[in-house]
Each structure stands twice: as C-alpha cells, then as structure tokens.
PDB file of C-alpha atoms in Angstrom:
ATOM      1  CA  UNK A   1       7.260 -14.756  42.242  1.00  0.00           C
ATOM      2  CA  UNK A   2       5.451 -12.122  39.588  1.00  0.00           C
ATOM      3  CA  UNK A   3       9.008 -11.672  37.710  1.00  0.00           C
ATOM      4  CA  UNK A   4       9.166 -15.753  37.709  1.00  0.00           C
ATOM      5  CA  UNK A   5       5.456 -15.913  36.687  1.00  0.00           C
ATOM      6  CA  UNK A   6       6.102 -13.469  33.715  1.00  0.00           C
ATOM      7  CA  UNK A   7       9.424 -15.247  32.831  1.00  0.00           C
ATOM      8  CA  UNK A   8       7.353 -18.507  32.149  1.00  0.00           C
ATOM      9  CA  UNK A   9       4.062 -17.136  30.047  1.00  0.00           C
ATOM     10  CA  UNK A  10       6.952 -15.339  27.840  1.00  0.00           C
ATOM     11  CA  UNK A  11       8.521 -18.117  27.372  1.00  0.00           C
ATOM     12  CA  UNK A  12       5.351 -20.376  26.853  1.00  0.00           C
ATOM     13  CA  UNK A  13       3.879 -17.904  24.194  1.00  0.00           C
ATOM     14  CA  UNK A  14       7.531 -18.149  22.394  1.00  0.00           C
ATOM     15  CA  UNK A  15       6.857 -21.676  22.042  1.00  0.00           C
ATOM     16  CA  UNK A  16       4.140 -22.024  20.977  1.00  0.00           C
ATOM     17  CA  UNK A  17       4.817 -19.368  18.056  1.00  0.00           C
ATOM     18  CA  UNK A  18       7.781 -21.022  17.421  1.00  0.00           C
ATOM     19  CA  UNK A  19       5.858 -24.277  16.760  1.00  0.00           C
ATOM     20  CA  UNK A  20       3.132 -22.863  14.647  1.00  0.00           C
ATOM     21  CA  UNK A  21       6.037 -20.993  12.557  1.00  0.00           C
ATOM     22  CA  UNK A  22       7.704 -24.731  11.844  1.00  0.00           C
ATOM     23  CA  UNK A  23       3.955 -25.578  10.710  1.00  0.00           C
ATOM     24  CA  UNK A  24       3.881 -22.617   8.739  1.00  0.00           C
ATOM     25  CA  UNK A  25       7.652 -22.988   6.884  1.00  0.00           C
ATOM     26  CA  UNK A  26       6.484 -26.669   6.253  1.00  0.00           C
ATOM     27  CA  UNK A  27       3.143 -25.792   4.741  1.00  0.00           C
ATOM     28  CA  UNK A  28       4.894 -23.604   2.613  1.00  0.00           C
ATOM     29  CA  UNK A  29       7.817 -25.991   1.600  1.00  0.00           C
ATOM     30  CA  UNK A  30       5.497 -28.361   0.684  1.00  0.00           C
ATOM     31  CA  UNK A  31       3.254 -25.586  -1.607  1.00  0.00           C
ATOM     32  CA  UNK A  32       0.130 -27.096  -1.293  1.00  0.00           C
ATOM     33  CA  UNK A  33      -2.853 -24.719  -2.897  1.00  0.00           C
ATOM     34  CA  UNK A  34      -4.896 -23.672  -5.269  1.00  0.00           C
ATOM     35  CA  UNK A  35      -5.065 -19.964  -7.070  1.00  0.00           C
ATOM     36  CA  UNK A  36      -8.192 -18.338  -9.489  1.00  0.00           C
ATOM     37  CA  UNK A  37      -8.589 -14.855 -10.389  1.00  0.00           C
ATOM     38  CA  UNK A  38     -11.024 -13.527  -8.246  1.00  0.00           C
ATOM     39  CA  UNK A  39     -11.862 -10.212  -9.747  1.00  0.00           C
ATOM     40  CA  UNK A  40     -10.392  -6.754 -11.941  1.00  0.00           C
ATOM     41  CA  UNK A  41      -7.627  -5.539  -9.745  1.00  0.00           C
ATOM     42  CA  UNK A  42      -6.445  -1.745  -9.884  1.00  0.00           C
ATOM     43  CA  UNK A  43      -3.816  -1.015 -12.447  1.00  0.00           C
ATOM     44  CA  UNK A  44      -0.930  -3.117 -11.825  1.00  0.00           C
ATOM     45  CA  UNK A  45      -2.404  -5.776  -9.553  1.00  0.00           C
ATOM     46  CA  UNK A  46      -3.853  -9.363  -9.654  1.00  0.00           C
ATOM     47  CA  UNK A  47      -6.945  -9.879  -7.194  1.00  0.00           C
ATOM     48  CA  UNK A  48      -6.464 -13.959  -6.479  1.00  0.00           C
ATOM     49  CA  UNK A  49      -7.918 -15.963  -4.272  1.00  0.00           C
ATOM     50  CA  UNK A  50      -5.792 -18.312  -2.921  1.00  0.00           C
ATOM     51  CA  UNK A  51      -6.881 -21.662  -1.357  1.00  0.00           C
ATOM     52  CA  UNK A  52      -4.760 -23.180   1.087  1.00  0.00           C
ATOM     53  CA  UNK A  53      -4.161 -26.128   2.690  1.00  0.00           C
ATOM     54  CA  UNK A  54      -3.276 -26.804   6.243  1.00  0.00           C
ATOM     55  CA  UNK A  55      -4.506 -29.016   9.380  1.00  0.00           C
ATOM     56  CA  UNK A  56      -4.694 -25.659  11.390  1.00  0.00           C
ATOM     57  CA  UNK A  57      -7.063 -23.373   9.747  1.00  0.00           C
ATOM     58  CA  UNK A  58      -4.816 -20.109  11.207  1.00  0.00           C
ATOM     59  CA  UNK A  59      -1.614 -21.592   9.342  1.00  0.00           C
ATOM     60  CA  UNK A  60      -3.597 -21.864   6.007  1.00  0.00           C
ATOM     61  CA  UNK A  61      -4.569 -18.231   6.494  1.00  0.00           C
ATOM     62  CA  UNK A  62      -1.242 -17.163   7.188  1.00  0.00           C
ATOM     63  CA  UNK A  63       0.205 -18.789   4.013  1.00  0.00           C
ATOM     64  CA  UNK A  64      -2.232 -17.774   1.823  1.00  0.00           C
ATOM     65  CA  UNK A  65       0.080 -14.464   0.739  1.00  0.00           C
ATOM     66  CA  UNK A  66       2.912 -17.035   0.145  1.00  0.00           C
ATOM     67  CA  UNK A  67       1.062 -18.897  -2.177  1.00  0.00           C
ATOM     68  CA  UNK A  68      -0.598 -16.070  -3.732  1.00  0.00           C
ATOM     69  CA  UNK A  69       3.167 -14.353  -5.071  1.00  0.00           C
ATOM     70  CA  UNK A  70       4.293 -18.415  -5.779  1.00  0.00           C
ATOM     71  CA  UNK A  71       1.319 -18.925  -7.636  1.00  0.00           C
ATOM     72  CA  UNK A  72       1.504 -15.418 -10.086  1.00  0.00           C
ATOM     73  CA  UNK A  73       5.853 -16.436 -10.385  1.00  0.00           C
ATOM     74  CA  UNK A  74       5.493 -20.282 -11.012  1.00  0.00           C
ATOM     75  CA  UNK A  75       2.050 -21.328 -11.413  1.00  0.00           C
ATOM     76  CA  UNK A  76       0.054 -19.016 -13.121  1.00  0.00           C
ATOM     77  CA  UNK A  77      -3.910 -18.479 -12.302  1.00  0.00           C
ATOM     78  CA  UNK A  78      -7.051 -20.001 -13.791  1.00  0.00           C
ATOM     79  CA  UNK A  79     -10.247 -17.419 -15.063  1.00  0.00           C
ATOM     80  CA  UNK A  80     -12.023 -17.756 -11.923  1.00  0.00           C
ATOM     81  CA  UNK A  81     -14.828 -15.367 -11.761  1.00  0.00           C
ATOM     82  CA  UNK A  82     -16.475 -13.583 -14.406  1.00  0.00           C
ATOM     83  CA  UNK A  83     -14.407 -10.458 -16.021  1.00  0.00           C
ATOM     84  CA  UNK A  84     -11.249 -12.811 -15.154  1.00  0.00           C
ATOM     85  CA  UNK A  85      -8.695 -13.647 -17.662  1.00  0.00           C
ATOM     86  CA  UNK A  86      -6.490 -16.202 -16.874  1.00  0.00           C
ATOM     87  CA  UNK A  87      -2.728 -15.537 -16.438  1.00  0.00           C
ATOM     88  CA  UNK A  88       0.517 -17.331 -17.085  1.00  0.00           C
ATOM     89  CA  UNK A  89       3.425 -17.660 -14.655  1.00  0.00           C
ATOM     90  CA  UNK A  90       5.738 -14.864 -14.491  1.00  0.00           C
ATOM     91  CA  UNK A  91       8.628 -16.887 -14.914  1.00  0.00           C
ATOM     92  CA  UNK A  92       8.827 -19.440 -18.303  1.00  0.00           C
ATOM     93  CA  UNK A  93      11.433 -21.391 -16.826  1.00  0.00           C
ATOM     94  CA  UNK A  94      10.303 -24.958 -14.941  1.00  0.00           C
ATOM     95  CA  UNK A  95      13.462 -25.030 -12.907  1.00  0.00           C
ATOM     96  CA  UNK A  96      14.109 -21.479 -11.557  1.00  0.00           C
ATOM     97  CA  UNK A  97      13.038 -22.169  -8.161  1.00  0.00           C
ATOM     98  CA  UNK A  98      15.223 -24.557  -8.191  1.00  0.00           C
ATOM     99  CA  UNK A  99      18.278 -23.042 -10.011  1.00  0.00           C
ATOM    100  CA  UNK A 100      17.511 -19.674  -7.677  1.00  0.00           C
ATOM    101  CA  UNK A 101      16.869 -21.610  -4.594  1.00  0.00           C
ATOM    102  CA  UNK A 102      19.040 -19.548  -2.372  1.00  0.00           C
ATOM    103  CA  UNK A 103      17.322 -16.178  -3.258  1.00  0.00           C
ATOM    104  CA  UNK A 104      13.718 -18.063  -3.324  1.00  0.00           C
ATOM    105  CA  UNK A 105      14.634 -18.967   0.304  1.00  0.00           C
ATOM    106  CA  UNK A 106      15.436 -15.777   1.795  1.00  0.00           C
ATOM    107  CA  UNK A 107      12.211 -14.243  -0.357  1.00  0.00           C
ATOM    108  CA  UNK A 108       9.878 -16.707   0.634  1.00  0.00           C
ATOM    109  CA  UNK A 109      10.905 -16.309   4.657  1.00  0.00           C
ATOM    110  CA  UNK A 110       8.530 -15.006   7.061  1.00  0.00           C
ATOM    111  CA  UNK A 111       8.728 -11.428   6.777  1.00  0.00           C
ATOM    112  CA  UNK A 112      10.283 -11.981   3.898  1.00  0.00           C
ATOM    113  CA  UNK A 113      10.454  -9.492   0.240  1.00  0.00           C
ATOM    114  CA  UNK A 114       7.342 -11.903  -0.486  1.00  0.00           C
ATOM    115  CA  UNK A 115       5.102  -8.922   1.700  1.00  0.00           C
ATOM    116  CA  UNK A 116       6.258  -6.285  -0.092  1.00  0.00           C
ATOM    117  CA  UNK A 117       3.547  -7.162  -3.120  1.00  0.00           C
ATOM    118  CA  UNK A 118       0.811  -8.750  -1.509  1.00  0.00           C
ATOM    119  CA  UNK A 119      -1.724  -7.999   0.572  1.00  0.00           C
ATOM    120  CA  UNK A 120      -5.026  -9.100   2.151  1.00  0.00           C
ATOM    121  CA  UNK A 121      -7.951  -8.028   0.478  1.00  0.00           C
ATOM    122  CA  UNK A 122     -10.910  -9.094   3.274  1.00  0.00           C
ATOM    123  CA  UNK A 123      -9.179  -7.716   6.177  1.00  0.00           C
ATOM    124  CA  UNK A 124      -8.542 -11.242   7.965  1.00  0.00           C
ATOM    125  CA  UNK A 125     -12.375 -11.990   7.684  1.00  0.00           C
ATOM    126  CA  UNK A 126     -12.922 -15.076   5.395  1.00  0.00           C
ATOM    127  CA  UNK A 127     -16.404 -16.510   4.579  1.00  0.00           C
ATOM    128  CA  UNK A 128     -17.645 -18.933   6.192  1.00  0.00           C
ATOM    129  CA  UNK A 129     -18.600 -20.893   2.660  1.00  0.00           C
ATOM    130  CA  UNK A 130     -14.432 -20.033   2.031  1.00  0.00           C
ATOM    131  CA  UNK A 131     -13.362 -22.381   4.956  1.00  0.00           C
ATOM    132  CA  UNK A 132     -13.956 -25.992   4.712  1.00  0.00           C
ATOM    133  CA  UNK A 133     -12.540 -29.487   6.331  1.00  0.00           C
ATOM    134  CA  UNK A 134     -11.401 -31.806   3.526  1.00  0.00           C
ATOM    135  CA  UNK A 135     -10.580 -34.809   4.764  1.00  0.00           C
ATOM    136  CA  UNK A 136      -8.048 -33.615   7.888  1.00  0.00           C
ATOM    137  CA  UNK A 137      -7.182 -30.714   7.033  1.00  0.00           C
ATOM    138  CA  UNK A 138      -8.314 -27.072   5.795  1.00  0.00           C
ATOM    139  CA  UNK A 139      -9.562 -25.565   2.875  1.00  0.00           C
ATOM    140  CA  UNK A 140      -9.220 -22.172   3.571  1.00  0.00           C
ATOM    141  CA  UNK A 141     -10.051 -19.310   0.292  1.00  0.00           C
ATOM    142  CA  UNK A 142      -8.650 -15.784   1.102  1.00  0.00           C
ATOM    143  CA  UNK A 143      -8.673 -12.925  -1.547  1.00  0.00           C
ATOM    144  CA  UNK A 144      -5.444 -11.210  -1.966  1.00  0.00           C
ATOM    145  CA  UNK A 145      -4.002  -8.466  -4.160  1.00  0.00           C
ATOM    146  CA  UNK A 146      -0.606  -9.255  -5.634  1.00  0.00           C
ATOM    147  CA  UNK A 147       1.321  -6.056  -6.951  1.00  0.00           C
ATOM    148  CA  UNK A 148       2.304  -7.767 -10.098  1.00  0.00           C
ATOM    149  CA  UNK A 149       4.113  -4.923 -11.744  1.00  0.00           C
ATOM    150  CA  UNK A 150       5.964  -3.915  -8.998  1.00  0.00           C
ATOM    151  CA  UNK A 151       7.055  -8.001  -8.489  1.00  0.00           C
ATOM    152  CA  UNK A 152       7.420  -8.262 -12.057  1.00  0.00           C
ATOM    153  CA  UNK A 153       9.888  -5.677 -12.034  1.00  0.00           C
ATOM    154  CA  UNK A 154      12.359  -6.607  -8.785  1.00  0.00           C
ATOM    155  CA  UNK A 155      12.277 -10.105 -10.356  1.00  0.00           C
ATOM    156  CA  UNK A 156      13.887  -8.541 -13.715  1.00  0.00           C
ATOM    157  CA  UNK A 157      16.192  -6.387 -11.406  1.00  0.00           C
ATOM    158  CA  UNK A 158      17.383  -9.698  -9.709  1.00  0.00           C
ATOM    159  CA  UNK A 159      17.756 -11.673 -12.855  1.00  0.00           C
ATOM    160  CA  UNK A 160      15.584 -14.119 -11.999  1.00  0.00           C
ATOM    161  CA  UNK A 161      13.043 -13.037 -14.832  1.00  0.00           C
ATOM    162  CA  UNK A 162      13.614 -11.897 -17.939  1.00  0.00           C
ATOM    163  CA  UNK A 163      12.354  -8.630 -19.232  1.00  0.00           C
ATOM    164  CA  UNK A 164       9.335  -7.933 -21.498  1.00  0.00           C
ATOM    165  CA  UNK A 165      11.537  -6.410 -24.058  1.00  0.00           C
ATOM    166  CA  UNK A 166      14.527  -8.778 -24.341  1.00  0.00           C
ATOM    167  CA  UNK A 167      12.647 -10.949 -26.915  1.00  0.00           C
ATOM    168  CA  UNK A 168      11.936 -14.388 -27.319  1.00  0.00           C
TER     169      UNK A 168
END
C-alpha cells in the first residue's frame, strides 16, 4: 500500500510540472515582456530587469532569464535607471530568429545554453511593488545579470552574429 501510495504522489508531482513546463514553453513562444537597464553591471555584464508576463506569477518568474538573453540578442534595452545607457540588440538582423530557428530552439529550451549567461540577481526574492495583476495576468520585474560578452562571443562562434571586427 506505501509503494502504491508513493507510486501515485510521484506521478502526481510529474504532472503537475509537466503542465506548468507547457505554460512555461508557451509563455516563452509567445515572448511577451518588457526589459530596462537596471543598473552598472561588472565588466562584461548587463544588469536588466526583466518584466514578464504570465497568468501564474511562478511561470513569469521562471521566464524572466529567457527574456532577459532574448531581449539583449533581439530587442535591445531602454536607459532605465539612472547611470543606464541604453543598448541595442546584439544581433542587426530582423529575421535571425527566424532564419536560425532550429538553433534558437534548442538554446531557448529549459535548461537550455540560454543559463549559461544569465543569472538572478535578487536571489528569487522580488519586491512586492515588482509584482502586479494587470488585467489577468502578472506583471512580474526580476533583476538579472546577462553575461553579455561571454553571449556575445558563442553567438559569433555559432555564426549567428557577426563579429565586432568584420566591418560594416
């Protein structure tokens, strides 16, 4: 009965993980946020914050790191706060996602390359004036450091980007 009992919370938990994971891979097919500079990051970084959008507030926490290495490739950042200079995308090209959609894909997984140059700069603990209900869903700000050099360069290595020094 306690191997059976087990057997069924295991597979309950797997579930539900597996259904917030679809929520999560929508949210971030769909690439719905909002990125600033949020202050002077060491040498080599970008400190973003990265508003997401979701109708579970966990989800838009989750993607937050996601958005924050889509936003430096593809988007670009505004100023944000003071000291903050905005910054272009990485990329110059419009369709590159598109054109490089299979290695986008596998980058963009969970667990994905993505990690490798990101990280969470508040240790999981957002403010409370950083998590707000617009309409139904989320607004959820998170800080983040993206490793912008190091991306920078594995993007050039992949020929996705082109270098600094191959001209215009």
């Amino acid at each position: 009965m306690k191997k059976l009992f087990t057997l069924f919370i295991l597979i309950s938990s797997l579930t539900v993980f597996g259904q917030a994971q679809k929520k999560a891979d929508k949210a971030t097919n769909e690439w719905k946020y909002e990125i600033e500079c949020a202050g002077i990051g060491t040498d080599g970084t970008y400190l973003v914050k990265v508003w997401s959008y979701s109708k579970k507030g966990s989800v838009a926490i989750t993607q937050a790191k996601k958005n924050a290495i889509h936003g430096v490739i593809f988007k670009g950042f505004s100023a944000g706060e003071r000291g903050c200079n905005a910054q272009k995308p990485l990329t110059t090209n419009p369709n590159i996602e598109t054109e490089k959609q299979d290695f986008f894909q596998s980058f963009f997984e969970e667990g994905g390359k993505y990690m490798k140059y990101v990280s969470e700069s508040t240790d999981g603990n957002i403010d409370p004036s950083d998590r707000m209900k617009v309409g139904k869903e989320y607004k959820i700000g998170v800080i983040v450091s993206v490793s912008k050099d190091a991306l920078r360069k594995d993007l050039e290595a992949a020929g996705i980007i082109r270098t600094l020094s191959s001209g215009f």
